[in-house]
Amino acid sequence: MRGPLITKIQKYSIHDGTGIRTTVFFKGCPLSCRWCHNPETQRFEPQLLFYRERCAGCGVCETLCPRKAVRIREQDGRRMAFTDRKMCAGCGTCVQECLGDARELCGVFREVSDLAKELLKDQPFYESSGGGVTLSGGEVMSQDPDYVEALARMLWERGVSVNVDTCGCAPWERFARLFPFVDTFLYDIKLTDEDIHRAYTGQGNRQILANLKGLSKLGARIWIRIPVIGGMNDREEEMEKTARFLKEEEIRYEQIHLLPYHDTGRGKYTHLGRTYEGSSFETPPKERMEELRQYLESLGAGPVKIGG
């Protein structure tokens, strides 16, 4: 692999910061949140997405696969391609020749100068709206630090605002290194209890909270983001723990965003040959989100916004 992989470049976004933005989604994340709506960004290597409803069972992919990971079989009265995910190397050979566009390779490498050039095409929109570029994922802070710094520096030198959307799970040195070129850190706090955090995300949160304290001491501009997952952390006691942490650690932040859980990424798990583990989670009603917003502000946290 030559460097970080990109899964998507989303232009004309009005989320992830102020103004009109372009969001770059990097592939690879140290967390494996059960509710993740971008599962295609979790692994650091290229992955095959398969859309079975488009498959005609023509057999071209079976013939081309260099690792013999694809087999054509009958299912429900129709021929269909089946891929052994353990054998698939994500080379993309089958994707190029698929007659029905049933196969897609997720994760491509782009030279940092080429990516910066693409992002700078929309600079007039950034300037007129107070927007910029948001580096997201996956987890951008888990990528090659030389690449990420070079990209952020190129944009910063051209006067483009750079935001970093992060779960915080990366070595502190990377945050300190990138800090001079970042306008705002959009920083996730999912849970404050380390054991519960590990149970739902696969990792503890000690490093995450320590990095947040470090950024605060540096004087970074921080927006706290709390994903609100029905059946997991949508309770007053969880919000109270977060508010207490922010106050006791004297975290300097500009605002808090409550992000309601949604399951719009559920179908991606099927395309990746995976099972969605968030079926027990629920989308908090608007009324509940408003109650939690008001509760946080009553504790002295905030200002608190819903969404964004």
Short mmCIF file of C-alpha atoms in Angstrom, two decimals:
data_model
loop_
_atom_site.label_atom_id
_atom_site.label_comp_id
_atom_site.label_asym_id
_atom_site.label_seq_id
_atom_site.Cartn_x
_atom_site.Cartn_y
_atom_site.Cartn_z
CA MET A 1 0.00 0.00 0.00
CA ARG A 2 1.40 3.38 -1.00
CA GLY A 3 -0.26 5.50 1.67
CA PRO A 4 -3.65 6.49 3.10
CA LEU A 5 -6.71 5.34 1.22
CA ILE A 6 -9.63 7.63 0.42
CA THR A 7 -13.17 6.24 0.33
CA LYS A 8 -15.06 9.40 -0.61
CA ILE A 9 -14.75 13.13 -1.27
CA GLN A 10 -18.03 14.81 -0.40
CA LYS A 11 -18.40 18.29 -1.86
CA TYR A 12 -20.83 21.07 -0.96
CA SER A 13 -21.35 19.75 2.55
CA ILE A 14 -22.98 22.03 5.12
CA HIS A 15 -22.00 19.80 8.03
CA ASP A 16 -18.72 19.15 9.85
CA GLY A 17 -18.01 22.82 10.40
CA THR A 18 -19.08 26.26 9.24
CA GLY A 19 -19.99 27.25 5.69
CA ILE A 20 -19.75 25.12 2.56
CA ARG A 21 -17.19 22.38 3.03
CA THR A 22 -15.57 19.48 1.26
CA THR A 23 -15.20 16.42 3.48
CA VAL A 24 -12.49 13.84 2.79
CA PHE A 25 -13.17 10.38 4.19
CA PHE A 26 -10.03 8.38 4.95
CA LYS A 27 -10.11 4.59 5.23
CA GLY A 28 -9.09 2.97 8.48
CA CYS A 29 -10.08 3.48 12.12
CA PRO A 30 -8.79 2.02 15.43
CA LEU A 31 -12.36 1.82 16.77
CA SER A 32 -15.06 -0.61 15.72
CA CYS A 33 -18.19 1.09 17.05
CA ARG A 34 -21.19 -1.21 16.94
CA TRP A 35 -23.37 1.58 15.50
CA CYS A 36 -20.86 2.75 12.88
CA HIS A 37 -22.66 4.05 9.78
CA ASN A 38 -19.47 4.05 7.68
CA PRO A 39 -18.23 0.45 8.12
CA GLU A 40 -16.40 0.66 4.81
CA THR A 41 -13.97 3.08 6.49
CA GLN A 42 -13.02 0.83 9.41
CA ARG A 43 -10.33 -1.33 7.80
CA PHE A 44 -7.12 0.21 6.42
CA GLU A 45 -6.92 -1.91 3.26
CA PRO A 46 -9.05 -1.87 0.08
CA GLN A 47 -12.32 -3.79 0.34
CA LEU A 48 -14.85 -5.20 -2.08
CA LEU A 49 -18.44 -3.96 -1.97
CA PHE A 50 -20.87 -6.38 -3.62
CA TYR A 51 -24.39 -5.41 -4.74
CA ARG A 52 -26.06 -8.77 -5.16
CA GLU A 53 -29.22 -7.33 -6.74
CA ARG A 54 -27.14 -6.22 -9.75
CA CYS A 55 -25.29 -9.50 -10.23
CA ALA A 56 -26.22 -11.37 -13.43
CA GLY A 57 -24.12 -14.43 -12.61
CA CYS A 58 -22.18 -14.12 -15.86
CA GLY A 59 -19.03 -15.64 -14.35
CA VAL A 60 -16.53 -13.05 -15.59
CA CYS A 61 -15.40 -12.27 -12.03
CA GLU A 62 -14.87 -15.97 -11.30
CA THR A 63 -12.66 -16.29 -14.36
CA LEU A 64 -10.60 -13.19 -13.61
CA CYS A 65 -9.99 -13.50 -9.86
CA PRO A 66 -6.25 -14.23 -9.39
CA ARG A 67 -6.84 -15.77 -5.94
CA LYS A 68 -9.84 -17.89 -6.97
CA ALA A 69 -11.90 -16.18 -4.28
CA VAL A 70 -15.04 -15.95 -6.44
CA ARG A 71 -17.40 -18.79 -7.26
CA ILE A 72 -20.67 -18.79 -9.21
CA ARG A 73 -23.46 -20.69 -7.49
CA GLU A 74 -27.21 -21.06 -7.66
CA GLN A 75 -29.31 -19.35 -4.99
CA ASP A 76 -33.06 -18.82 -5.00
CA GLY A 77 -33.28 -19.96 -8.60
CA ARG A 78 -30.64 -17.58 -9.99
CA ARG A 79 -26.91 -17.67 -10.67
CA MET A 80 -24.88 -15.36 -8.49
CA ALA A 81 -21.26 -14.64 -7.62
CA PHE A 82 -20.10 -15.45 -4.09
CA THR A 83 -16.80 -14.11 -2.77
CA ASP A 84 -14.71 -15.73 -0.05
CA ARG A 85 -13.83 -12.60 1.94
CA LYS A 86 -10.90 -14.32 3.64
CA MET A 87 -9.30 -15.06 0.27
CA CYS A 88 -10.15 -11.72 -1.38
CA ALA A 89 -7.15 -9.34 -1.51
CA GLY A 90 -9.14 -6.33 -2.68
CA CYS A 91 -7.11 -6.08 -5.89
CA GLY A 92 -10.07 -4.79 -7.92
CA THR A 93 -9.50 -7.04 -10.94
CA CYS A 94 -13.10 -8.29 -10.87
CA VAL A 95 -14.47 -4.77 -10.44
CA GLN A 96 -13.08 -3.45 -13.69
CA GLU A 97 -14.80 -6.09 -15.82
CA CYS A 98 -18.12 -6.52 -13.97
CA LEU A 99 -20.83 -6.13 -16.62
CA GLY A 100 -23.56 -5.19 -14.15
CA ASP A 101 -21.58 -2.82 -11.88
CA ALA A 102 -22.27 -5.23 -9.04
CA ARG A 103 -18.75 -4.96 -7.66
CA GLU A 104 -17.03 -1.86 -6.28
CA LEU A 105 -13.57 -1.39 -4.79
CA CYS A 106 -13.63 0.82 -1.70
CA GLY A 107 -10.41 2.71 -0.94
CA VAL A 108 -8.10 4.40 -3.45
CA PHE A 109 -4.76 6.13 -2.99
CA ARG A 110 -4.25 9.70 -4.18
CA GLU A 111 -1.01 11.61 -4.20
CA VAL A 112 -1.19 14.37 -1.62
CA SER A 113 -0.57 17.09 -4.21
CA ASP A 114 -3.30 15.67 -6.44
CA LEU A 115 -5.78 15.54 -3.55
CA ALA A 116 -4.95 19.11 -2.50
CA LYS A 117 -5.44 20.29 -6.08
CA GLU A 118 -8.88 18.67 -6.17
CA LEU A 119 -9.90 20.25 -2.87
CA LEU A 120 -8.70 23.70 -3.92
CA LYS A 121 -11.04 23.70 -6.93
CA ASP A 122 -13.85 24.78 -4.62
CA GLN A 123 -11.92 27.49 -2.80
CA PRO A 124 -14.27 30.26 -4.05
CA PHE A 125 -17.16 28.49 -2.28
CA TYR A 126 -15.13 28.20 0.92
CA GLU A 127 -14.24 31.87 0.85
CA SER A 128 -17.76 33.12 0.13
CA SER A 129 -19.38 30.98 2.84
CA GLY A 130 -16.74 30.80 5.54
CA GLY A 131 -16.26 27.12 4.84
CA GLY A 132 -13.30 24.91 4.06
CA VAL A 133 -12.13 21.30 4.11
CA THR A 134 -12.91 18.71 6.76
CA LEU A 135 -10.64 15.67 7.15
CA SER A 136 -12.71 12.74 8.38
CA GLY A 137 -12.88 8.97 8.18
CA GLY A 138 -12.53 6.38 9.41
CA GLU A 139 -9.97 8.21 11.49
CA VAL A 140 -7.69 10.73 9.82
CA MET A 141 -5.36 10.89 12.83
CA SER A 142 -4.56 7.18 12.38
CA GLN A 143 -3.25 7.75 8.86
CA ASP A 144 0.35 8.43 7.74
CA PRO A 145 1.20 11.60 9.72
CA ASP A 146 3.56 12.88 7.00
CA TYR A 147 0.77 12.66 4.43
CA VAL A 148 -1.86 14.29 6.67
CA GLU A 149 0.44 17.13 7.71
CA ALA A 150 1.49 17.78 4.12
CA LEU A 151 -2.15 17.97 3.01
CA ALA A 152 -3.21 20.24 5.87
CA ARG A 153 -0.17 22.47 5.33
CA MET A 154 -0.89 22.84 1.59
CA LEU A 155 -4.46 23.90 2.30
CA TRP A 156 -3.47 26.19 5.19
CA GLU A 157 -0.86 27.94 3.04
CA ARG A 158 -3.57 28.68 0.46
CA GLY A 159 -5.81 30.17 3.15
CA VAL A 160 -8.25 27.25 3.35
CA SER A 161 -9.79 26.43 6.74
CA VAL A 162 -9.09 22.84 7.78
CA ASN A 163 -11.26 20.96 10.28
CA VAL A 164 -10.40 17.55 11.70
CA ASP A 165 -13.24 15.19 12.62
CA THR A 166 -11.68 12.75 15.09
CA CYS A 167 -12.48 10.04 17.61
CA GLY A 168 -9.26 11.03 19.39
CA CYS A 169 -7.76 7.53 19.38
CA ALA A 170 -4.26 8.23 18.06
CA PRO A 171 -0.82 9.12 19.49
CA TRP A 172 -0.70 12.61 21.03
CA GLU A 173 2.33 13.55 18.93
CA ARG A 174 0.15 13.52 15.82
CA PHE A 175 -2.30 16.02 17.28
CA ALA A 176 0.48 18.33 18.43
CA ARG A 177 2.08 18.12 15.00
CA LEU A 178 -1.12 18.92 13.09
CA PHE A 179 -2.38 21.59 15.49
CA PRO A 180 -0.78 24.61 13.70
CA PHE A 181 -2.70 23.86 10.49
CA VAL A 182 -6.15 23.06 11.93
CA ASP A 183 -8.94 25.56 12.44
CA THR A 184 -11.31 23.33 14.45
CA PHE A 185 -11.17 19.86 15.96
CA LEU A 186 -14.57 18.14 15.88
CA TYR A 187 -13.94 15.83 18.82
CA ASP A 188 -16.07 12.81 19.68
CA ILE A 189 -16.91 11.84 23.25
CA LYS A 190 -18.94 8.67 23.10
CA LEU A 191 -18.69 7.47 26.72
CA THR A 192 -16.55 8.48 29.69
CA ASP A 193 -16.41 5.04 31.37
CA GLU A 194 -13.43 3.16 29.93
CA ASP A 195 -14.79 -0.37 30.31
CA ILE A 196 -18.15 0.48 28.74
CA HIS A 197 -16.36 2.40 25.99
CA ARG A 198 -14.25 -0.67 25.22
CA ALA A 199 -17.31 -2.92 25.18
CA TYR A 200 -19.06 -0.81 22.53
CA THR A 201 -16.10 0.40 20.45
CA GLY A 202 -13.39 -2.22 20.90
CA GLN A 203 -10.99 0.26 22.56
CA GLY A 204 -10.66 2.04 25.88
CA ASN A 205 -10.91 5.83 26.04
CA ARG A 206 -7.94 6.80 28.23
CA GLN A 207 -5.91 8.05 25.27
CA ILE A 208 -8.97 9.78 23.80
CA LEU A 209 -9.66 11.82 26.91
CA ALA A 210 -5.96 12.58 27.42
CA ASN A 211 -5.67 13.94 23.88
CA LEU A 212 -8.71 16.14 24.42
CA LYS A 213 -7.10 17.61 27.51
CA GLY A 214 -3.90 18.17 25.56
CA LEU A 215 -5.66 20.03 22.75
CA SER A 216 -7.48 22.17 25.28
CA LYS A 217 -4.20 23.16 26.92
CA LEU A 218 -2.76 24.07 23.52
CA GLY A 219 -5.67 26.44 23.00
CA ALA A 220 -7.17 24.52 20.10
CA ARG A 221 -10.63 25.42 18.86
CA ILE A 222 -12.77 22.42 19.85
CA TRP A 223 -16.31 21.37 19.10
CA ILE A 224 -17.42 18.45 21.28
CA ARG A 225 -19.56 15.89 19.47
CA ILE A 226 -21.62 13.33 21.35
CA PRO A 227 -23.27 10.60 19.26
CA VAL A 228 -26.55 9.87 21.07
CA ILE A 229 -27.35 6.18 20.71
CA GLY A 230 -30.77 5.05 21.86
CA GLY A 231 -30.33 2.14 24.25
CA MET A 232 -26.68 2.93 24.93
CA ASN A 233 -25.89 6.47 26.13
CA ASP A 234 -29.17 8.37 25.78
CA ARG A 235 -29.56 8.80 29.54
CA GLU A 236 -29.17 11.76 31.86
CA GLU A 237 -26.51 9.98 33.89
CA GLU A 238 -24.29 9.55 30.83
CA MET A 239 -24.67 13.21 29.89
CA GLU A 240 -23.94 14.18 33.47
CA LYS A 241 -20.68 12.19 33.42
CA THR A 242 -19.58 13.95 30.25
CA ALA A 243 -20.48 17.39 31.60
CA ARG A 244 -18.62 16.65 34.83
CA PHE A 245 -15.51 15.53 32.94
CA LEU A 246 -15.48 18.68 30.82
CA LYS A 247 -15.85 20.87 33.91
CA GLU A 248 -13.44 19.07 36.24
CA GLU A 249 -10.71 18.84 33.59
CA GLU A 250 -11.32 22.47 32.59
CA ILE A 251 -11.72 21.55 28.93
CA ARG A 252 -11.93 24.66 26.78
CA TYR A 253 -14.42 24.09 23.98
CA GLU A 254 -16.64 26.30 21.86
CA GLN A 255 -19.83 24.24 21.65
CA ILE A 256 -21.32 20.77 22.06
CA HIS A 257 -23.19 18.92 19.31
CA LEU A 258 -25.57 16.06 20.06
CA LEU A 259 -25.69 13.75 17.04
CA PRO A 260 -28.74 11.44 16.98
CA TYR A 261 -28.06 7.85 15.97
CA HIS A 262 -29.33 6.65 12.61
CA ASP A 263 -29.04 3.32 10.82
CA THR A 264 -28.73 4.58 7.24
CA GLY A 265 -25.46 2.68 6.91
CA ARG A 266 -27.03 -0.68 7.76
CA GLY A 267 -27.09 -1.82 4.12
CA LYS A 268 -23.35 -1.28 3.76
CA TYR A 269 -22.70 -4.20 6.08
CA THR A 270 -24.44 -6.55 3.66
CA HIS A 271 -22.38 -5.17 0.77
CA LEU A 272 -19.23 -5.87 2.81
CA GLY A 273 -20.35 -9.38 3.75
CA ARG A 274 -20.73 -8.38 7.41
CA THR A 275 -23.50 -8.52 10.01
CA TYR A 276 -24.73 -5.25 11.50
CA GLU A 277 -24.31 -5.31 15.30
CA GLY A 278 -26.42 -2.25 16.03
CA SER A 279 -29.88 -3.75 15.58
CA SER A 280 -30.74 -3.18 19.23
CA PHE A 281 -30.00 0.56 19.04
CA GLU A 282 -32.72 3.14 18.45
CA THR A 283 -32.94 6.64 17.03
CA PRO A 284 -33.78 8.99 19.92
CA PRO A 285 -37.00 10.97 19.23
CA LYS A 286 -36.65 14.70 18.66
CA GLU A 287 -38.32 15.33 22.01
CA ARG A 288 -35.71 13.20 23.77
CA MET A 289 -32.86 14.98 22.01
CA GLU A 290 -34.26 18.32 23.15
CA GLU A 291 -34.55 17.04 26.73
CA LEU A 292 -30.91 15.97 26.72
CA ARG A 293 -29.86 19.29 25.20
CA GLN A 294 -31.63 21.23 27.92
CA TYR A 295 -30.29 18.90 30.61
CA LEU A 296 -26.67 19.42 29.53
CA GLU A 297 -27.12 23.17 29.51
CA SER A 298 -28.71 23.04 32.97
CA LEU A 299 -25.45 21.48 34.18
CA GLY A 300 -23.51 24.44 32.85
CA ALA A 301 -22.30 22.72 29.69
CA GLY A 302 -22.74 24.25 26.29
CA PRO A 303 -23.95 25.92 24.30
CA VAL A 304 -25.48 22.67 23.08
CA LYS A 305 -26.82 22.10 19.56
CA ILE A 306 -28.60 19.15 18.01
CA GLY A 307 -27.02 17.85 14.81
CA GLY A 308 -24.12 19.25 12.84
#
